[in-house]
Coordinates of C-alpha atoms and ligand atoms in Angstrom, one line a residue:
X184 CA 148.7 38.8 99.8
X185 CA 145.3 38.5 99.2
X186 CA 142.9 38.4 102.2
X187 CA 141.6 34.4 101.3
X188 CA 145.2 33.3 100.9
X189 CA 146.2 35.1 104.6
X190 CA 143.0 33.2 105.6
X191 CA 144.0 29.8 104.5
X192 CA 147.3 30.0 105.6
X193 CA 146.1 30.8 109.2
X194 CA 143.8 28.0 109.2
X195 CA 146.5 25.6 107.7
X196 CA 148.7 26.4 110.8
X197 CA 146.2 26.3 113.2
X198 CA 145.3 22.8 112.1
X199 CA 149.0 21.7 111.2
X200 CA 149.5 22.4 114.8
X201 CA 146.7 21.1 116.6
X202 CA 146.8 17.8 114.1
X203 CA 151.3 17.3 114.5
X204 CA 150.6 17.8 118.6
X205 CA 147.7 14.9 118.7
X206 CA 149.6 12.7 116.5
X207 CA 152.8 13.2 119.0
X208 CA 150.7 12.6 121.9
X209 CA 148.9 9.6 120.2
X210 CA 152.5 8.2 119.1
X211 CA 154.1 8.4 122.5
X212 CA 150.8 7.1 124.0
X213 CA 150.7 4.0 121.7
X214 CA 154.1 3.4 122.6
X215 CA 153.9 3.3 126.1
X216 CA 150.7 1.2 126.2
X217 CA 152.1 -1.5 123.9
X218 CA 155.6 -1.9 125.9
X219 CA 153.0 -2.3 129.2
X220 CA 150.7 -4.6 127.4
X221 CA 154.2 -6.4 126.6
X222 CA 155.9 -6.4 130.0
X223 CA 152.5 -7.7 131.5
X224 CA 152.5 -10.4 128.8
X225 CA 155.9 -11.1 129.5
X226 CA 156.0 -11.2 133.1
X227 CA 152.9 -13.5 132.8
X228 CA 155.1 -15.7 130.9
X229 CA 157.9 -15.7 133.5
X230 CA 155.3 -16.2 136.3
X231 CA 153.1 -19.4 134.4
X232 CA 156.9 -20.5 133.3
X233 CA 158.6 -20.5 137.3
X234 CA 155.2 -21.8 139.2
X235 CA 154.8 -24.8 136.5
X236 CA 158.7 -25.7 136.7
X237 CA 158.2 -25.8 140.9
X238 CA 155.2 -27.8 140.8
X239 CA 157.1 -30.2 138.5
X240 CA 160.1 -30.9 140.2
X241 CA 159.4 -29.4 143.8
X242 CA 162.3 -27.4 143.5
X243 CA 163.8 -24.0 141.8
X244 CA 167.3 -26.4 141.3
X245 CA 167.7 -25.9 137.7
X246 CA 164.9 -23.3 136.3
X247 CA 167.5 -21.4 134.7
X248 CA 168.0 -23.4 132.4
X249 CA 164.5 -24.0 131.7
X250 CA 164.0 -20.5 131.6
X251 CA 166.4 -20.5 128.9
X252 CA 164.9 -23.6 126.6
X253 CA 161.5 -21.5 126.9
X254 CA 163.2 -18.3 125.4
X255 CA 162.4 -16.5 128.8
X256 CA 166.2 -15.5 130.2
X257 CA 168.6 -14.4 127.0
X258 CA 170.9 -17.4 126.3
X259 CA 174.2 -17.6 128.0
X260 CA 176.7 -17.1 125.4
X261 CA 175.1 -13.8 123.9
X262 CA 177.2 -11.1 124.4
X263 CA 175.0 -8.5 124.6
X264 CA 171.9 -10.0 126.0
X265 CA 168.5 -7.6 125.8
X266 CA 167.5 -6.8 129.5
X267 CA 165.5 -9.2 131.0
X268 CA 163.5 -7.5 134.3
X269 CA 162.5 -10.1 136.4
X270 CA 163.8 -11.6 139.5
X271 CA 163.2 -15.2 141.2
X272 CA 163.6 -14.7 145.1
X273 CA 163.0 -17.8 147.0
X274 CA 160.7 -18.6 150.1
X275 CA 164.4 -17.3 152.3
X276 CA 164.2 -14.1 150.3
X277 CA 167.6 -15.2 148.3
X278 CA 168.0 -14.6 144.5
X279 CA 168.4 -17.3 142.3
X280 CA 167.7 -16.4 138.8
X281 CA 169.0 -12.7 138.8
X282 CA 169.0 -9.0 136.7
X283 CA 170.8 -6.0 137.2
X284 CA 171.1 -4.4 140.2
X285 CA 170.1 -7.9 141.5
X286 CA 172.7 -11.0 142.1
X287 CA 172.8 -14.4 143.1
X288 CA 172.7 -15.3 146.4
X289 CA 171.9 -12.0 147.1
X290 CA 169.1 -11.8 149.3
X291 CA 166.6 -9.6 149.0
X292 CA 164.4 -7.2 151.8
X293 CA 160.9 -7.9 153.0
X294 CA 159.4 -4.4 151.4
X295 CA 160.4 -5.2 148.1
X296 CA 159.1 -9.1 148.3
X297 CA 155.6 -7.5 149.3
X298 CA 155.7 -6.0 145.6
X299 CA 156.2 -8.7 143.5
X300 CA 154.3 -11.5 142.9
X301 CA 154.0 -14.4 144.8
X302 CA 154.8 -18.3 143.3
X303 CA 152.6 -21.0 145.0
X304 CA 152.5 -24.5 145.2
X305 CA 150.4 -26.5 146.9
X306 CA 148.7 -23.0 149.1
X307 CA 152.6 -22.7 150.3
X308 CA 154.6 -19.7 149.4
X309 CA 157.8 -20.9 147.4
X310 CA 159.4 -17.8 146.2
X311 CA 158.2 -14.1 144.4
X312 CA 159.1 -12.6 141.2
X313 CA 160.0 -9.2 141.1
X314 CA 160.3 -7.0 138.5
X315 CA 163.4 -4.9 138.5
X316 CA 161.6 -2.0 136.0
X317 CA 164.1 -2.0 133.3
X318 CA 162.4 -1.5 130.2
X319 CA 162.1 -4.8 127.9
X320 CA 163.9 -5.0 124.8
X321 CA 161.5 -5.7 121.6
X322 CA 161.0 -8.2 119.6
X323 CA 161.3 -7.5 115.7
X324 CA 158.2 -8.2 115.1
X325 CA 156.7 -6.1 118.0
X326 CA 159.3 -3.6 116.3
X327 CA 158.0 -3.9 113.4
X328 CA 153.9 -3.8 114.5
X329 CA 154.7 -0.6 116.4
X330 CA 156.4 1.4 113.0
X331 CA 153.0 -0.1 111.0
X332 CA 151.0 2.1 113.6
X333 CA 153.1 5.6 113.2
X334 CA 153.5 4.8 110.3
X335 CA 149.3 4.7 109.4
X336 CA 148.9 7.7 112.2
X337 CA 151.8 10.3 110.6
X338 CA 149.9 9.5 106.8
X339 CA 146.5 9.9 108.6
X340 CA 147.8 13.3 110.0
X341 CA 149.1 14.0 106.1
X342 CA 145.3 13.7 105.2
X343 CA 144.2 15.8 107.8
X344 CA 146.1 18.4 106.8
X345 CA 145.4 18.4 103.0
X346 CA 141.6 17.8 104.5
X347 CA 142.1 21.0 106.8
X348 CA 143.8 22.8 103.4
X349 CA 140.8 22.5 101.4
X350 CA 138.5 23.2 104.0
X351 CA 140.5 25.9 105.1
X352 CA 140.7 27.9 101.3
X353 CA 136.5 27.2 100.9
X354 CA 135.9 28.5 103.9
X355 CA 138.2 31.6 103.9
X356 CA 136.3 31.9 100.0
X357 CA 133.4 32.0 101.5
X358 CA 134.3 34.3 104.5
X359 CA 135.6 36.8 101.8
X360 CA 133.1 36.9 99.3
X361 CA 130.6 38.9 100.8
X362 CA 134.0 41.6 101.2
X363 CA 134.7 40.8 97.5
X364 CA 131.3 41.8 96.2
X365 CA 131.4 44.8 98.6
X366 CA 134.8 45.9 97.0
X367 CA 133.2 45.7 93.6
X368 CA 130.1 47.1 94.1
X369 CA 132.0 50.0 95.9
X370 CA 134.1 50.8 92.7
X371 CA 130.9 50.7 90.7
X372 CA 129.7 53.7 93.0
X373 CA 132.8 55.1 92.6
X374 CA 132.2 55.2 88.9
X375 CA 129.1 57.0 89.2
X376 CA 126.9 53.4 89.1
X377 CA 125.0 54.4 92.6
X378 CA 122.2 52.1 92.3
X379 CA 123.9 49.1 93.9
X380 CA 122.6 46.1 95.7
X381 CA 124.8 43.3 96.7
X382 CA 123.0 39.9 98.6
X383 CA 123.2 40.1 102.3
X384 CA 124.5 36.0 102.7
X385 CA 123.9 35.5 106.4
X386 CA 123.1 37.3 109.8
X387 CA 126.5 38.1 111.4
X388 CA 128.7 41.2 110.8
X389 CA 129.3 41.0 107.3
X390 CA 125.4 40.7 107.1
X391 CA 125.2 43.5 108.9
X392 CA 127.6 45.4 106.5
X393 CA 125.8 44.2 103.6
X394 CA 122.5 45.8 105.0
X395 CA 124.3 49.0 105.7
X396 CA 126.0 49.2 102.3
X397 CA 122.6 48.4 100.4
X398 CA 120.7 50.8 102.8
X399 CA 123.7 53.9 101.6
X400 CA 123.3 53.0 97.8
X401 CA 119.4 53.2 97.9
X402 CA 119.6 56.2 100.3
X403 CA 122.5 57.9 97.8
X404 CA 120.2 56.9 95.0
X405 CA 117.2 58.4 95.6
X406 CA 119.1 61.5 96.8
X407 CA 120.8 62.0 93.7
X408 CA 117.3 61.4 91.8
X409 CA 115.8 64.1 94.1
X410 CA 119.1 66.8 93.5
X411 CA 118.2 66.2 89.7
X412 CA 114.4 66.2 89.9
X413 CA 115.1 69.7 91.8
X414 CA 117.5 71.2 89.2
X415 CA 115.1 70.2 86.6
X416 CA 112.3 71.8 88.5
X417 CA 114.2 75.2 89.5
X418 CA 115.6 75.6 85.9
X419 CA 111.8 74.8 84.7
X420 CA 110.5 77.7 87.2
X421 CA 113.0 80.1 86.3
X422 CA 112.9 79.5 82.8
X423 CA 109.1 80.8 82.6
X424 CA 109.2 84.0 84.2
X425 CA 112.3 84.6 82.2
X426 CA 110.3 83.8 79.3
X427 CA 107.5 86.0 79.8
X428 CA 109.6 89.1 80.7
X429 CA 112.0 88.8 77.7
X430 CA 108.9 88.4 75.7
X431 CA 107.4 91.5 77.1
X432 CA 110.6 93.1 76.9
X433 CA 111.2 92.5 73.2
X434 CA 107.4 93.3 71.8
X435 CA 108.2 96.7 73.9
X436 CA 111.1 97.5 72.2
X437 CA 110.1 96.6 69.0
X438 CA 107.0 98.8 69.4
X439 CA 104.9 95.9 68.7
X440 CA 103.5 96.5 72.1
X441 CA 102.1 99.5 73.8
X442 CA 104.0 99.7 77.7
X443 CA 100.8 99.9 79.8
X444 CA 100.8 99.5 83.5
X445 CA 99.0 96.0 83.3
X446 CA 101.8 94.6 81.4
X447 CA 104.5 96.4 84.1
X448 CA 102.8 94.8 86.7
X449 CA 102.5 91.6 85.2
X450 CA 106.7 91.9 84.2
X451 CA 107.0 93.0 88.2
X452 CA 104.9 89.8 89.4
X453 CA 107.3 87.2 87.3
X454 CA 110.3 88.9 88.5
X455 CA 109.1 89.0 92.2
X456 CA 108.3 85.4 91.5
X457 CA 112.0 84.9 90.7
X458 CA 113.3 87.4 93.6
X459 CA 111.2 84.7 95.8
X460 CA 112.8 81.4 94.2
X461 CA 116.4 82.7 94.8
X462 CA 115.3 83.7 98.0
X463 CA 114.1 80.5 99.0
X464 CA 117.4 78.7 97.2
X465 CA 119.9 81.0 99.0
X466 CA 117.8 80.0 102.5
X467 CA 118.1 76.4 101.8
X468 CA 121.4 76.6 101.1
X469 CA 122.9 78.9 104.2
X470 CA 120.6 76.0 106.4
X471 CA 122.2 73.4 104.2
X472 CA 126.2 74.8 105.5
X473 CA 125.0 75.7 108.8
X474 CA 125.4 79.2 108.1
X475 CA 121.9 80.2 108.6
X476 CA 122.4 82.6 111.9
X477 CA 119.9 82.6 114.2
X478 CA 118.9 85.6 116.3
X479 CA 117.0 83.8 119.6
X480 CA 115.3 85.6 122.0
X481 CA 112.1 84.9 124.5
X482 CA 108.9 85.1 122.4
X483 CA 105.5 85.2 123.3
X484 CA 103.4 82.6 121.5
X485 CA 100.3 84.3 121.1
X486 CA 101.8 87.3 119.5
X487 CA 104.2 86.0 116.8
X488 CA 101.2 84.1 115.8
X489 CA 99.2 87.4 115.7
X490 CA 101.5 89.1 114.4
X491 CA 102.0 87.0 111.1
X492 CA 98.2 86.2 110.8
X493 CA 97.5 90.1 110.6
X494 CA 99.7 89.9 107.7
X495 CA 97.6 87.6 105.6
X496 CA 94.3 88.6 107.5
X497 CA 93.3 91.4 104.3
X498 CA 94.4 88.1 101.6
X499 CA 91.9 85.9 104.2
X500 CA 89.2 88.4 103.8
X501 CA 89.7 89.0 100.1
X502 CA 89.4 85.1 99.4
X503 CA 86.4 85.0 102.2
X504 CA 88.4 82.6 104.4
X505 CA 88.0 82.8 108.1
X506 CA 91.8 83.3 109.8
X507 CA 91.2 82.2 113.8
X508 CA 94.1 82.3 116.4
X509 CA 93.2 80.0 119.4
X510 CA 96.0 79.9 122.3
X511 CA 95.9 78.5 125.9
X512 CA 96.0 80.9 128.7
X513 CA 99.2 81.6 130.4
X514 CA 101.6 80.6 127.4
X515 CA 105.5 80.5 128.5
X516 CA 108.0 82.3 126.4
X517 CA 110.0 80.5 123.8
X518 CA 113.2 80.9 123.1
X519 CA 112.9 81.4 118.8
X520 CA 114.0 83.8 116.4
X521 CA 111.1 85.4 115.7
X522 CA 111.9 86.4 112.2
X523 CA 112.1 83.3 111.1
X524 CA 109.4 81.8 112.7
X525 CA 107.4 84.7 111.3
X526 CA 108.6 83.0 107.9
X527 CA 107.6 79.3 108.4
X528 CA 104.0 80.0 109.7
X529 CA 103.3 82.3 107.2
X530 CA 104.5 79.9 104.4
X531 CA 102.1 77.4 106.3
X532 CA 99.2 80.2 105.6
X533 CA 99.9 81.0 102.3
X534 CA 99.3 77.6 101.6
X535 CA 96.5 77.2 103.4
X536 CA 95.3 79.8 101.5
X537 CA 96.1 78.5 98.7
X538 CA 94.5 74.8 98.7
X539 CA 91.7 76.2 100.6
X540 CA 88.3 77.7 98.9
X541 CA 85.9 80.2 99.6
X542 CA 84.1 80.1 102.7
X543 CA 86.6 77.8 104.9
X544 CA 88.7 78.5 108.1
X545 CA 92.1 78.3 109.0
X546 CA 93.0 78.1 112.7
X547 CA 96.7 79.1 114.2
X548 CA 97.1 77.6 117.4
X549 CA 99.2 77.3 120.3
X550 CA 99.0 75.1 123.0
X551 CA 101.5 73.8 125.9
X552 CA 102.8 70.3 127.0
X553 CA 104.8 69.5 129.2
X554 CA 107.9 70.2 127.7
X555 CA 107.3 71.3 124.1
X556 CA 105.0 74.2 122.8
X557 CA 103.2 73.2 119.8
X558 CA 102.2 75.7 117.6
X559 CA 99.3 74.4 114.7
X560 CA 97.8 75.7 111.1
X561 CA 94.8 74.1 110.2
X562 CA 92.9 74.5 106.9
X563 CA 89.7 73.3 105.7
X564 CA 91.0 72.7 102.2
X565 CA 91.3 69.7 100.1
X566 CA 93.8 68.1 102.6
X567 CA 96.6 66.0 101.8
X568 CA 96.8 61.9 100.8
X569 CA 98.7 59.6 102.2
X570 CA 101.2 59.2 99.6
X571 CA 101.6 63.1 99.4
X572 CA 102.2 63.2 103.3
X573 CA 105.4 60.8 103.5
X574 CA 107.3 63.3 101.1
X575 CA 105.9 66.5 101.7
X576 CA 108.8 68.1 103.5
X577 CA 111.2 67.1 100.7
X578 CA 112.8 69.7 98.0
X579 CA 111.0 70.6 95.2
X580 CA 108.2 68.1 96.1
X581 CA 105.0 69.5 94.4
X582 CA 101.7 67.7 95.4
X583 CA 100.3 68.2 92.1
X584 CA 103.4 67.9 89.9
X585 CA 101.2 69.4 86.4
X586 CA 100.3 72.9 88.2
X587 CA 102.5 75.3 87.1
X588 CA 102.1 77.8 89.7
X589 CA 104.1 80.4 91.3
X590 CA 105.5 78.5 94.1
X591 CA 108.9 76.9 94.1
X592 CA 107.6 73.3 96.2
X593 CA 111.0 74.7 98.7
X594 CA 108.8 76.4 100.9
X595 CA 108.2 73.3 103.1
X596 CA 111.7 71.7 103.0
X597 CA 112.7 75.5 104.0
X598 CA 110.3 75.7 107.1
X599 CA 111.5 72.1 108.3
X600 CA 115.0 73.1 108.2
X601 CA 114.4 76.2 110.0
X602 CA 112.2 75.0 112.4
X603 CA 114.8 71.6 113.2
X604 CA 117.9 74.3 113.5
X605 CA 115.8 75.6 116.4
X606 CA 115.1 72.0 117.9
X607 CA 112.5 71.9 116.9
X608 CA 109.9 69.9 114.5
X609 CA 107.1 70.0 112.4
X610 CA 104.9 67.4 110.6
X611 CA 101.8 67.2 108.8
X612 CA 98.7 65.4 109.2
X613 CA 95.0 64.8 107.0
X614 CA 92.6 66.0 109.4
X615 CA 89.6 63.4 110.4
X616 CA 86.8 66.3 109.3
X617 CA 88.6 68.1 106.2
X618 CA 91.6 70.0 105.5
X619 CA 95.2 69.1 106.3
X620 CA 97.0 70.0 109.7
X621 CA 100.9 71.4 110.1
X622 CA 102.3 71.1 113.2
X623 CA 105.5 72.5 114.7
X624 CA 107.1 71.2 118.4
X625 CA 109.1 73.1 120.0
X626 CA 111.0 72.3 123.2
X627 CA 111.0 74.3 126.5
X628 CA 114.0 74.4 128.5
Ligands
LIG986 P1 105.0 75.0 97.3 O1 105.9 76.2 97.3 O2 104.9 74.3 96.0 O3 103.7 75.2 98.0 P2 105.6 73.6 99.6 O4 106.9 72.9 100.1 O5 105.1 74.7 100.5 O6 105.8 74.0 98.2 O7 104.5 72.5 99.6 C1 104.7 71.3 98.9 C2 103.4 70.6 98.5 O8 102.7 70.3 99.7 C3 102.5 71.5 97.8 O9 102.8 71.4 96.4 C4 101.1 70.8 98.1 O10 100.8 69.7 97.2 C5 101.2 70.3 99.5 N1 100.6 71.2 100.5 C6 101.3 72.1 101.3 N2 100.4 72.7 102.1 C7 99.2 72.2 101.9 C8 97.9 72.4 102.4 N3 97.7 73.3 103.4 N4 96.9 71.7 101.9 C9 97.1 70.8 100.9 N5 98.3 70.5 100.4 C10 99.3 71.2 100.8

């Protein structure tokens, strides 16, 4: 059964409930407070009817009958009169117009006299009527006043159900549409249709889901965009060193070109390139499963970061750029695997040295926090804008997406996962002078 139906039906019962127990109440309270506003009338009757006979003839001799002509006792002959509650007691506490339990003659204690109501005539005390408690009998046309009202009360309750009926399937609509357009925006995702946005309708839960879902398909979307903008890329870099070596390799063997260790060497550079590229896409994805092992063990700061500048210090010289190391005294060890790390700062250099020009500086640093370690590259190059910065660790994210250059735009995305699968991180920053800024944060147990 659908959701809106289950919905409606539990509202309909709720309601059919709450609105049958009110009308019950209301019925048997309507009931009650009509016989009481009866009986009072009624005994008020009896009362008025008794004192005025008294103050007529001085006497109770007789006020049967009168009782009778006035429609106030149930005539004689009747064979099954309706009950009739009250009791006349004279001043001597005897009965003399009677009801069941009561008799005739029968006389009556004090206690019971002090409940009733008292008959005067001239200030004197002449007798009480009491009210045995019996129920009165009604009238037709009481009767018949009394139906009128359940009657109006049980169709009223009718309408408030068909009312709570209606309400109850808009509302349970409008509780479930949100979860409707969920359900079919899902199986539009499902069919490959990512790019999904359903309206988020209000601020409770199914808001909150709404968000969430929207949030997914635009977070799905633009990862699906980036996977293809990065096959697109790799297949663009490894079509163009393939291109250049087949070429070479064909004009070779047709003799059309004369093997001559220029052209080797250039053949060797376009296949290094592509020895790199797989290297880089076989890193990503071992960090991508979590199978990239790591081999942790106390480092000193200062020297890994000596260690890899010495390895670019001959490239620094050749393209005149200054490489400086600048570390705080009395480093602690870190616990890294110094392999890799050797990898992520000197992909940090290379670039450095690669949007840097003659004459700059790059500066490797270390320094300690409480805390963290954080080790820095900074370049004098062009430096990096703003809208460069916020995707700069993503795959395949080139800067400068016309150069065609040897790099792969991984070397970044690589250095950020390495770097976080030591728990670590790294970011990047335009520096206020010139040049852009890389740095990497590593904890310290
Ligand atoms: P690539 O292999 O293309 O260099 P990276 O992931 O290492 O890929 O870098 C991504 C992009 O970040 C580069 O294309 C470049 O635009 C920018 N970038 C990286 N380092 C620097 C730097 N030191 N100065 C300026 N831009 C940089």
């Amino acid at each position: 059964m659908k959701l809106t139906y289950k919905l409606t039906l539990a509202f309909l019962l709720i309601s059919l409930l709450a609105i049958g127990l009110a009308a019950l109440f209301i019925q048997g309270r309507i009931a009650s407070e009509f016989n009481r506003y009866l009986e009072g009338q009624q005994q008020n009757n009896f009362v008025l009817a008794v004192r005025s006979y008294y103050n007529e003839n001085n006497t109770f001799n007789g006020v049967d009958t009168y009782l009778r002509e006035n429609q106030l006792l149930p005539p004689l002959n009747e064979l099954n009169p309706p009950p009739q509650p009250y009791v006349l007691v004279d001043s001597k506490r005897v009965v003399i117009v009677a009801s069941a339990p009561y008799v005739i003659g029968e006389k009556v204690k004090q206690g019971e006299i002090d409940k009733g109501i008292p008959i005067e005539s001239n200030g004197e005390a002449v007798g009480t009527v009491i009210s045995t408690g019996q129920p009165l009998a009604r009238k037709p046309l009481d009767q018949k006043y009394i139906d009128q009202i359940n009657q109006a009360l049980w169709i009223a309750a009718f309408g408030g159900m068909l009312i709570a009926l209606l309400l109850g399937l808009l509302i349970a609509r409008s509780l479930t549409r949100p979860i409707r357009e969920l359900t079919h925006a899902t199986h539009k995702m499902a069919q490959g249709k990512l790019e999904q946005e359903i309206p988020v309708r209000s601020q409770d839960e199914l808001g909150e889901l709404a968000q969430a879902f929207n949030q997914m398909s635009a977070d799905l979307t633009k990862a699906n965009l980036a996977r293809k903008q990065m096959t697109a890329d790799i297949a663009h870099d490894l079509r163009n060193p393939l291109t250049v070596v087949s070429g070479y390799l064909e004009s070779l063997q047709d003799g059309k070109l004369k093997s001559t260790p220029e052209r080797f060497a250039i053949m060797q550079m376009e296949v290094q390139h592509l020895q790199h590229l797989v290297e880089d896409l076989r890193m990503l994805s071992l960090a991508d499963s979590g199978e990239l092992r790591l081999h942790l063990e106390p480092i000193a700061p200062a020297e890994l970061l000596e260690s890899v500048a010495s390895a670019y210090r001959h490239q620094a010289e050749v393209q005149k750029i200054q490489l400086k190391i600048e570390t705080d005294a009395n480093l602690s060890t870190v616990n890294l695997d110094s392999e890799r790390m050797e990898q992520v700062i000197g992909n940090l250099i290379s670039n450095a040295l690669r949007y840097t020009p003659e004459g700059g500086e790059i500066l490797l640093s270390a320094k300690q926090f409480p805390g963290s370690l954080i080790l820095g590259v900074a370049d004098t190059g062009i430096g990096i804008s703003p809208d460069i910065l916020l995707h700069i660790f993503e795959r395949s994210y080139r800067g400068d997406s016309s150069r065609s250059g040897t790099e792969s735009g991984l070397g970044l995305a690589i250095a950020k996962s390495i770097v976080e699968l030591q728990g670590g991180n790294i970011k990047a920053e335009q520096r206020a002078e010139q040049g852009s800024k890389f740095l990497i944060a590593i904890p310290i147990q």
